Amino acid sequence: MSLVSAAMKRINPSATIAISNKARELKAAGRDVIALAAGEPDFDTPDNIKEAAIKAINGNQTRYTAVDGIPELKAAIVAKFKRENGLTYKPSQVTVGTGGKQVLFNALLATVDAGDEVIIPAPYWVSYPDIVNFAGGTPVAIETKLEDNFKLKPEALEAAITPKTKWLIFNSPSNPSGAAYNRDEMKALTDVLVKYPHVLILTDDMYEHLVYDDFEFVTPAQIEPALYDRTLTMNGVSKAYCMTGWRIGYAAGPEELIKAIGTLQSQSTSNPNSIAQWAAVEALNGPQDFIAANNKVFKERRDLVVSMLNQANGLTCPKPEGAFYVYPSCAGAIGKTAPSGKLIATDEDFATELLDAEGVAVVHGSAFGLGPAFRISYATSTKDLEEACLRIQRFCGSLR
Ligand code: GLU
């Protein structure tokens, strides 16, 4: 007899977290491992944000807060949406959770009934389909193409919509491909969505600020105001503000949904960490100039990695607009034999053999619903990235 519930059979351990943990363990055991698996900036949280947290501790901001966020943080989020996205929300339309992941979890659990379909363009962030499955819904993946730089085409979106579609989960810049949609590409998708008023839009804008080459970020409700009433615009401080461990995510959308999310959260975690909320107030209201400085470094790393991976035998790597990921195809390595003698039949084999042979940890594409490919996070030192790419080139060159 199984100890765990039937619902647990619908959810897998997060591959991004599992591989990051494995790399950490191998390193602790003394192996020379370069970990390109975790999606988190290698930069420290800026000092002004850390000081706001210290001030919150010393000021005894250490008790329970309002379940879905302190008024000061909600005000900062309202101001952020107005300033950066041209979106007007009331504080009652804003919710704050323990990371973007909790906000997504709450939103899907609060809305999805058995049989509801949730459209997810692939490659997708590993957690989307599992959360949908856990909520009892049916994930409907739409595979994008490398030739389209992994961007969803309006015809493919329209073909996937059925009377049962509840949500489209949209993510630009994308984890894992880094693809970001410009104004025209976004408009082509929102033109489809306006025709289907029963479809809700959950847009995960977590990588909003991480765009390069003067790319202009846009979000669905900004491009198509007719979608405002059925869009949940999700964001957080983890990536742009180098605050992954602080766990603050937030979203704004229809009041009825925000209220339901609050009810769910009141019965699970209650408020997000009080100190981290004060740090997030400073992140959103304080100086923003360090983001451009960090992006300059990220852009250089992206260019380095794309160029070096395209020089590796059997790899093809598009140059994405944003995030800190690249998503090379390893189709040219499939069917070959690794130095260990093992056949590389899948992208998971590729990632496993690469880790064994060269100590480079990457996440296999099948975890993101589209392979054969793998994800590299280039949010690591330029020196390590260069060394890792040399090792990948050597590994690819050793396949027979
Ligand atoms: N979002 C990051 C990643 O994709 C953090 C790990 C996770 O929550 O998946 O690597």
Short mmCIF file of C-alpha atoms and ligand atoms in Angstrom, two decimals:
data_model
loop_
_atom_site.label_atom_id
_atom_site.label_comp_id
_atom_site.label_asym_id
_atom_site.label_seq_id
_atom_site.Cartn_x
_atom_site.Cartn_y
_atom_site.Cartn_z
CA MET A 1 0.00 0.00 0.00
CA SER A 2 1.31 3.42 -0.90
CA LEU A 3 1.80 6.00 1.78
CA VAL A 4 1.31 8.95 -0.53
CA SER A 5 -1.88 10.25 -2.09
CA ALA A 6 -3.09 9.63 -5.64
CA ALA A 7 -2.53 13.33 -6.30
CA MET A 8 1.21 12.85 -5.73
CA LYS A 9 1.27 10.51 -8.74
CA ARG A 10 0.46 13.52 -10.87
CA ILE A 11 3.56 15.47 -9.84
CA ASN A 12 7.30 14.86 -10.33
CA PRO A 13 10.30 16.30 -8.53
CA SER A 14 11.41 19.54 -10.24
CA ALA A 15 14.17 18.58 -12.71
CA THR A 16 15.86 21.99 -12.43
CA ILE A 17 16.09 21.65 -8.68
CA ALA A 18 17.06 17.94 -8.78
CA ILE A 19 19.95 18.56 -11.18
CA SER A 20 21.13 21.66 -9.28
CA ASN A 21 21.15 19.59 -6.06
CA LYS A 22 23.05 16.76 -7.76
CA ALA A 23 25.71 19.21 -9.02
CA ARG A 24 26.01 20.69 -5.51
CA GLU A 25 26.46 17.21 -4.00
CA LEU A 26 29.14 16.22 -6.54
CA LYS A 27 31.00 19.47 -5.84
CA ALA A 28 30.79 18.89 -2.07
CA ALA A 29 32.22 15.41 -2.67
CA GLY A 30 35.24 17.05 -4.30
CA ARG A 31 34.41 16.67 -8.00
CA ASP A 32 35.33 19.43 -10.41
CA VAL A 33 31.82 20.36 -11.52
CA ILE A 34 30.67 23.49 -13.35
CA ALA A 35 26.97 23.84 -12.63
CA LEU A 36 24.96 25.50 -15.39
CA ALA A 37 21.68 24.04 -14.16
CA ALA A 38 20.26 26.52 -11.66
CA GLY A 39 18.34 29.52 -12.88
CA GLU A 40 19.63 32.14 -10.49
CA PRO A 41 21.86 35.18 -10.85
CA ASP A 42 25.39 34.82 -9.49
CA PHE A 43 25.28 38.49 -8.40
CA ASP A 44 24.64 39.37 -4.75
CA THR A 45 21.47 41.12 -3.58
CA PRO A 46 22.22 44.89 -3.74
CA ASP A 47 23.25 46.49 -0.43
CA ASN A 48 20.32 48.92 -0.20
CA ILE A 49 17.93 45.93 -0.32
CA LYS A 50 19.87 44.03 2.34
CA GLU A 51 19.88 47.15 4.54
CA ALA A 52 16.10 47.48 4.22
CA ALA A 53 15.80 43.92 5.52
CA ILE A 54 18.15 44.61 8.45
CA LYS A 55 16.12 47.72 9.25
CA ALA A 56 12.94 45.62 9.18
CA ILE A 57 14.43 43.14 11.67
CA ASN A 58 15.64 45.88 14.00
CA GLY A 59 12.28 47.63 13.66
CA ASN A 60 10.56 44.39 14.74
CA GLN A 61 8.74 43.83 11.47
CA THR A 62 8.80 40.19 12.49
CA ARG A 63 5.15 39.32 13.13
CA TYR A 64 2.40 37.98 10.89
CA THR A 65 1.40 40.40 8.18
CA ALA A 66 -1.67 40.63 5.96
CA VAL A 67 -1.87 37.24 4.23
CA ASP A 68 -1.38 38.52 0.69
CA GLY A 69 1.12 41.30 1.36
CA ILE A 70 1.79 44.42 3.44
CA PRO A 71 0.11 47.60 2.12
CA GLU A 72 3.54 49.20 1.50
CA LEU A 73 4.55 46.35 -0.83
CA LYS A 74 1.20 46.34 -2.60
CA ALA A 75 1.62 50.10 -3.17
CA ALA A 76 5.11 49.53 -4.59
CA ILE A 77 3.73 46.83 -6.92
CA VAL A 78 0.86 49.06 -8.07
CA ALA A 79 3.43 51.80 -8.83
CA LYS A 80 5.71 49.34 -10.66
CA PHE A 81 2.91 48.15 -12.96
CA LYS A 82 1.94 51.75 -13.75
CA ARG A 83 5.52 52.96 -14.30
CA GLU A 84 6.93 50.03 -16.25
CA ASN A 85 3.95 48.42 -17.95
CA GLY A 86 1.31 51.15 -18.23
CA LEU A 87 -1.11 48.94 -16.27
CA THR A 88 -3.46 50.38 -13.65
CA TYR A 89 -4.32 48.14 -10.70
CA LYS A 90 -5.86 48.77 -7.28
CA PRO A 91 -4.15 47.23 -4.22
CA SER A 92 -7.13 44.85 -3.96
CA GLN A 93 -6.07 43.43 -7.35
CA VAL A 94 -2.57 42.57 -6.10
CA THR A 95 -1.35 39.46 -4.29
CA VAL A 96 2.09 38.64 -2.86
CA GLY A 97 3.32 35.08 -2.33
CA THR A 98 6.36 33.08 -1.32
CA GLY A 99 8.00 33.24 -4.75
CA GLY A 100 6.44 33.24 -8.18
CA LYS A 101 5.97 29.50 -7.83
CA GLN A 102 3.49 29.89 -4.97
CA VAL A 103 1.54 32.53 -6.87
CA LEU A 104 1.25 30.16 -9.86
CA PHE A 105 0.35 27.23 -7.63
CA ASN A 106 -2.35 29.26 -5.89
CA ALA A 107 -3.75 30.67 -9.14
CA LEU A 108 -4.07 27.26 -10.79
CA LEU A 109 -5.37 25.48 -7.70
CA ALA A 110 -7.94 28.23 -7.22
CA THR A 111 -9.30 28.03 -10.78
CA VAL A 112 -8.73 24.66 -12.44
CA ASP A 113 -11.39 21.96 -12.33
CA ALA A 114 -11.09 18.37 -13.57
CA GLY A 115 -11.14 18.35 -17.36
CA ASP A 116 -10.02 21.95 -17.74
CA GLU A 117 -7.28 22.38 -20.32
CA VAL A 118 -4.29 24.64 -19.83
CA ILE A 119 -2.28 25.58 -22.92
CA ILE A 120 1.47 25.69 -22.35
CA PRO A 121 3.89 26.51 -25.19
CA ALA A 122 6.91 24.15 -25.17
CA PRO A 123 9.70 24.33 -24.22
CA TYR A 124 8.17 25.38 -20.91
CA TRP A 125 9.39 25.87 -17.37
CA VAL A 126 9.36 22.43 -15.72
CA SER A 127 6.82 23.34 -13.04
CA TYR A 128 3.90 24.53 -15.20
CA PRO A 129 2.51 21.15 -16.34
CA ASP A 130 3.07 19.51 -12.97
CA ILE A 131 1.14 22.22 -11.14
CA VAL A 132 -1.69 21.93 -13.69
CA ASN A 133 -1.72 18.14 -13.25
CA PHE A 134 -1.71 18.47 -9.48
CA ALA A 135 -4.67 20.84 -9.69
CA GLY A 136 -6.53 18.15 -11.69
CA GLY A 137 -6.36 19.92 -15.04
CA THR A 138 -4.95 18.77 -18.36
CA PRO A 139 -1.82 20.46 -19.68
CA VAL A 140 -1.93 20.95 -23.46
CA ALA A 141 1.59 21.56 -24.75
CA ILE A 142 2.17 23.32 -28.05
CA GLU A 143 5.60 22.50 -29.42
CA THR A 144 7.41 25.48 -30.89
CA LYS A 145 10.24 25.19 -33.42
CA LEU A 146 13.92 26.06 -33.29
CA GLU A 147 13.50 27.75 -36.72
CA ASP A 148 10.97 30.09 -35.06
CA ASN A 149 13.39 30.70 -32.19
CA PHE A 150 10.99 28.70 -30.00
CA LYS A 151 8.22 31.30 -30.29
CA LEU A 152 4.54 30.39 -30.32
CA LYS A 153 2.81 31.14 -33.62
CA PRO A 154 -0.75 32.58 -33.60
CA GLU A 155 -2.07 29.76 -35.84
CA ALA A 156 -0.73 27.13 -33.43
CA LEU A 157 -2.31 28.93 -30.46
CA GLU A 158 -5.68 29.16 -32.20
CA ALA A 159 -5.59 25.49 -33.19
CA ALA A 160 -5.01 24.47 -29.55
CA ILE A 161 -7.95 26.42 -28.07
CA THR A 162 -11.04 24.29 -27.34
CA PRO A 163 -14.24 24.97 -25.35
CA LYS A 164 -12.43 23.35 -22.40
CA THR A 165 -9.44 25.72 -22.45
CA LYS A 166 -9.22 27.52 -19.11
CA TRP A 167 -5.80 29.18 -19.27
CA LEU A 168 -2.93 29.99 -21.54
CA ILE A 169 0.31 30.08 -19.55
CA PHE A 170 2.56 32.54 -21.30
CA ASN A 171 6.20 33.29 -20.42
CA SER A 172 8.36 35.95 -22.05
CA PRO A 173 11.35 36.10 -21.81
CA SER A 174 11.10 32.34 -21.60
CA ASN A 175 12.63 29.92 -19.17
CA PRO A 176 14.20 27.77 -20.72
CA SER A 177 14.65 29.23 -24.23
CA GLY A 178 15.25 32.92 -23.45
CA ALA A 179 12.88 33.80 -26.32
CA ALA A 180 11.02 37.08 -25.82
CA TYR A 181 8.10 38.41 -27.86
CA ASN A 182 8.29 41.89 -29.38
CA ARG A 183 5.26 44.16 -29.75
CA ASP A 184 4.18 42.73 -33.14
CA GLU A 185 4.63 39.12 -32.10
CA MET A 186 2.66 39.76 -28.91
CA LYS A 187 -0.12 41.58 -30.80
CA ALA A 188 -0.48 38.61 -33.19
CA LEU A 189 -1.12 36.36 -30.17
CA THR A 190 -3.43 38.76 -28.33
CA ASP A 191 -5.45 39.16 -31.57
CA VAL A 192 -6.20 35.44 -31.31
CA LEU A 193 -6.98 35.60 -27.58
CA VAL A 194 -9.55 38.42 -27.88
CA LYS A 195 -11.66 36.07 -30.01
CA TYR A 196 -11.95 33.52 -27.15
CA PRO A 197 -13.41 35.28 -24.09
CA HIS A 198 -13.48 32.05 -22.03
CA VAL A 199 -9.66 31.78 -22.03
CA LEU A 200 -7.77 33.26 -19.09
CA ILE A 201 -4.16 34.41 -19.56
CA LEU A 202 -1.50 33.76 -16.95
CA THR A 203 1.59 35.67 -17.99
CA ASP A 204 4.81 34.88 -16.13
CA ASP A 205 6.90 38.02 -16.54
CA MET A 206 9.61 37.00 -14.08
CA TYR A 207 12.42 37.77 -16.58
CA GLU A 208 10.99 41.14 -17.69
CA HIS A 209 14.12 43.14 -16.90
CA LEU A 210 16.58 40.64 -18.34
CA VAL A 211 16.49 41.63 -22.03
CA TYR A 212 19.40 42.61 -24.26
CA ASP A 213 20.24 44.64 -27.38
CA ASP A 214 17.62 47.34 -26.58
CA PHE A 215 14.79 44.81 -26.74
CA GLU A 216 11.52 46.35 -25.52
CA PHE A 217 9.63 44.12 -23.07
CA VAL A 218 5.83 43.97 -23.44
CA THR A 219 3.13 42.08 -21.52
CA PRO A 220 -0.26 40.88 -22.88
CA ALA A 221 -2.64 43.19 -20.93
CA GLN A 222 -0.54 46.20 -21.95
CA ILE A 223 -0.68 45.31 -25.65
CA GLU A 224 -4.38 44.38 -25.63
CA PRO A 225 -6.44 46.22 -22.99
CA ALA A 226 -9.44 44.01 -23.88
CA LEU A 227 -7.60 41.17 -22.10
CA TYR A 228 -7.08 43.13 -18.85
CA ASP A 229 -10.11 41.58 -17.10
CA ARG A 230 -8.95 38.01 -17.72
CA THR A 231 -5.20 38.29 -17.35
CA LEU A 232 -3.13 37.48 -14.29
CA THR A 233 0.17 39.35 -14.69
CA MET A 234 2.76 37.56 -12.54
CA ASN A 235 6.22 38.83 -11.64
CA GLY A 236 8.69 38.81 -8.75
CA VAL A 237 11.94 40.16 -7.40
CA SER A 238 13.97 36.92 -7.68
CA LYS A 239 15.78 37.35 -10.97
CA ALA A 240 16.25 41.06 -11.74
CA TYR A 241 16.96 41.98 -8.11
CA CYS A 242 19.11 38.90 -7.38
CA MET A 243 16.76 37.78 -4.60
CA THR A 244 16.00 34.13 -5.41
CA GLY A 245 16.35 32.97 -1.82
CA TRP A 246 14.16 35.70 -0.36
CA ARG A 247 11.08 34.13 -1.99
CA ILE A 248 8.88 37.04 -3.03
CA GLY A 249 6.62 36.75 -6.08
CA TYR A 250 3.52 38.76 -6.88
CA ALA A 251 0.69 39.10 -9.37
CA ALA A 252 -2.12 41.45 -10.32
CA GLY A 253 -5.42 40.62 -11.96
CA PRO A 254 -9.18 40.33 -11.51
CA GLU A 255 -10.28 40.95 -7.92
CA GLU A 256 -12.29 37.72 -7.71
CA LEU A 257 -9.21 35.66 -8.55
CA ILE A 258 -6.94 37.65 -6.23
CA LYS A 259 -9.42 37.07 -3.40
CA ALA A 260 -9.50 33.31 -4.08
CA ILE A 261 -5.70 33.20 -4.08
CA GLY A 262 -5.71 34.96 -0.71
CA THR A 263 -8.18 32.43 0.71
CA LEU A 264 -5.98 29.55 -0.39
CA GLN A 265 -2.85 31.18 1.00
CA SER A 266 -4.61 31.88 4.32
CA GLN A 267 -5.00 28.12 4.72
CA SER A 268 -1.48 27.19 3.64
CA THR A 269 1.53 29.44 4.28
CA SER A 270 -0.20 32.65 5.47
CA ASN A 271 1.87 35.73 4.70
CA PRO A 272 5.15 35.64 2.80
CA ASN A 273 8.18 36.35 5.02
CA SER A 274 7.72 39.76 6.66
CA ILE A 275 11.39 40.79 6.35
CA ALA A 276 11.62 39.74 2.71
CA GLN A 277 8.51 41.84 1.99
CA TRP A 278 10.27 44.97 3.31
CA ALA A 279 13.32 44.10 1.22
CA ALA A 280 11.04 43.81 -1.83
CA VAL A 281 9.57 47.28 -1.12
CA GLU A 282 13.11 48.68 -1.36
CA ALA A 283 13.85 46.60 -4.47
CA LEU A 284 10.85 48.03 -6.34
CA ASN A 285 11.02 51.61 -5.03
CA GLY A 286 14.81 52.00 -4.77
CA PRO A 287 17.50 52.63 -7.42
CA GLN A 288 17.21 50.44 -10.51
CA ASP A 289 20.50 51.28 -12.25
CA PHE A 290 22.32 48.08 -11.18
CA ILE A 291 19.97 46.10 -13.45
CA ALA A 292 21.47 47.67 -16.60
CA ALA A 293 24.97 47.02 -15.25
CA ASN A 294 24.16 43.35 -14.59
CA ASN A 295 22.52 43.05 -18.02
CA LYS A 296 25.67 44.25 -19.72
CA VAL A 297 27.50 41.29 -18.18
CA PHE A 298 24.67 38.86 -19.00
CA LYS A 299 24.62 40.00 -22.62
CA GLU A 300 28.38 39.43 -23.00
CA ARG A 301 27.99 35.97 -21.51
CA ARG A 302 25.06 35.14 -23.79
CA ASP A 303 27.08 36.12 -26.85
CA LEU A 304 30.07 34.09 -25.67
CA VAL A 305 28.01 30.98 -24.94
CA VAL A 306 25.97 31.11 -28.17
CA SER A 307 29.11 31.51 -30.23
CA MET A 308 31.04 28.72 -28.48
CA LEU A 309 28.12 26.28 -28.53
CA ASN A 310 27.56 26.82 -32.24
CA GLN A 311 31.18 25.75 -32.74
CA ALA A 312 30.52 22.41 -31.00
CA ASN A 313 29.91 19.36 -33.23
CA GLY A 314 26.22 18.53 -33.50
CA LEU A 315 24.87 21.55 -31.57
CA THR A 316 22.70 24.40 -32.91
CA CYS A 317 22.07 27.31 -30.57
CA PRO A 318 19.72 30.21 -31.38
CA LYS A 319 20.54 33.63 -29.89
CA PRO A 320 17.66 34.55 -27.54
CA GLU A 321 16.47 38.04 -26.62
CA GLY A 322 16.39 37.62 -22.86
CA ALA A 323 16.49 35.70 -19.53
CA PHE A 324 19.82 34.04 -18.73
CA TYR A 325 19.27 30.80 -20.57
CA VAL A 326 20.18 29.36 -23.93
CA TYR A 327 18.53 26.26 -25.36
CA PRO A 328 20.76 24.50 -27.88
CA SER A 329 19.50 21.57 -29.92
CA CYS A 330 21.68 18.46 -29.55
CA ALA A 331 19.96 16.59 -32.40
CA GLY A 332 23.37 16.09 -34.03
CA ALA A 333 24.61 14.12 -31.02
CA ILE A 334 21.70 11.68 -30.82
CA GLY A 335 22.57 8.16 -31.99
CA LYS A 336 26.27 8.64 -31.28
CA THR A 337 28.37 6.88 -28.66
CA ALA A 338 29.96 8.64 -25.69
CA PRO A 339 33.58 7.99 -24.56
CA SER A 340 32.11 5.72 -21.83
CA GLY A 341 30.75 3.47 -24.58
CA LYS A 342 27.16 4.45 -23.82
CA LEU A 343 24.77 5.22 -26.64
CA ILE A 344 23.30 8.72 -26.57
CA ALA A 345 19.68 7.93 -27.37
CA THR A 346 18.04 10.93 -25.68
CA ASP A 347 18.92 14.42 -24.50
CA GLU A 348 18.85 13.08 -20.94
CA ASP A 349 21.63 10.62 -21.94
CA PHE A 350 23.51 13.57 -23.42
CA ALA A 351 23.27 15.54 -20.16
CA THR A 352 24.20 12.53 -18.01
CA GLU A 353 27.23 11.62 -20.13
CA LEU A 354 28.34 15.27 -20.28
CA LEU A 355 28.25 15.45 -16.48
CA ASP A 356 30.13 12.14 -16.12
CA ALA A 357 32.76 12.85 -18.75
CA GLU A 358 33.38 16.58 -18.28
CA GLY A 359 31.70 17.64 -15.04
CA VAL A 360 29.33 20.11 -16.70
CA ALA A 361 25.77 20.10 -15.32
CA VAL A 362 22.98 21.15 -17.69
CA VAL A 363 19.25 20.36 -17.71
CA HIS A 364 17.98 18.03 -20.47
CA GLY A 365 15.36 19.43 -22.83
CA SER A 366 12.81 16.66 -22.32
CA ALA A 367 12.24 18.09 -18.80
CA PHE A 368 11.04 21.27 -20.54
CA GLY A 369 8.83 19.37 -22.98
CA LEU A 370 10.90 19.85 -26.14
CA GLY A 371 13.97 17.96 -27.21
CA PRO A 372 16.49 16.85 -28.11
CA ALA A 373 18.00 19.91 -26.50
CA PHE A 374 19.37 21.14 -23.20
CA ARG A 375 19.23 24.29 -21.11
CA ILE A 376 22.26 26.24 -20.01
CA SER A 377 21.96 28.96 -17.41
CA TYR A 378 24.69 31.50 -18.12
CA ALA A 379 24.15 33.23 -14.76
CA THR A 380 27.58 32.11 -13.65
CA SER A 381 31.08 33.59 -13.87
CA THR A 382 32.41 34.31 -17.36
CA LYS A 383 35.53 32.29 -16.56
CA ASP A 384 33.49 29.20 -15.61
CA LEU A 385 31.27 29.64 -18.66
CA GLU A 386 34.22 29.74 -21.00
CA GLU A 387 35.70 26.62 -19.40
CA ALA A 388 32.31 24.85 -19.48
CA CYS A 389 31.83 25.64 -23.19
CA LEU A 390 35.33 24.32 -23.96
CA ARG A 391 34.44 21.12 -22.13
CA ILE A 392 31.14 20.84 -24.05
CA GLN A 393 33.03 21.32 -27.33
CA ARG A 394 35.50 18.61 -26.29
CA PHE A 395 32.65 16.26 -25.27
CA CYS A 396 30.78 16.81 -28.55
CA GLY A 397 34.01 16.26 -30.47
CA SER A 398 34.56 12.95 -28.64
CA LEU A 399 31.24 11.41 -29.71
CA ARG A 400 31.48 8.69 -32.31
N1 GLU B 1 13.41 29.05 -11.95
C1 GLU B 1 14.72 28.51 -11.71
C2 GLU B 1 15.08 27.47 -12.75
O1 GLU B 1 14.35 27.23 -13.66
C3 GLU B 1 14.84 28.03 -10.30
C4 GLU B 1 14.55 26.59 -10.03
C5 GLU B 1 13.11 26.29 -10.19
O2 GLU B 1 12.32 26.72 -9.34
O3 GLU B 1 12.79 25.66 -11.19
O4 GLU B 1 16.15 26.92 -12.65
#
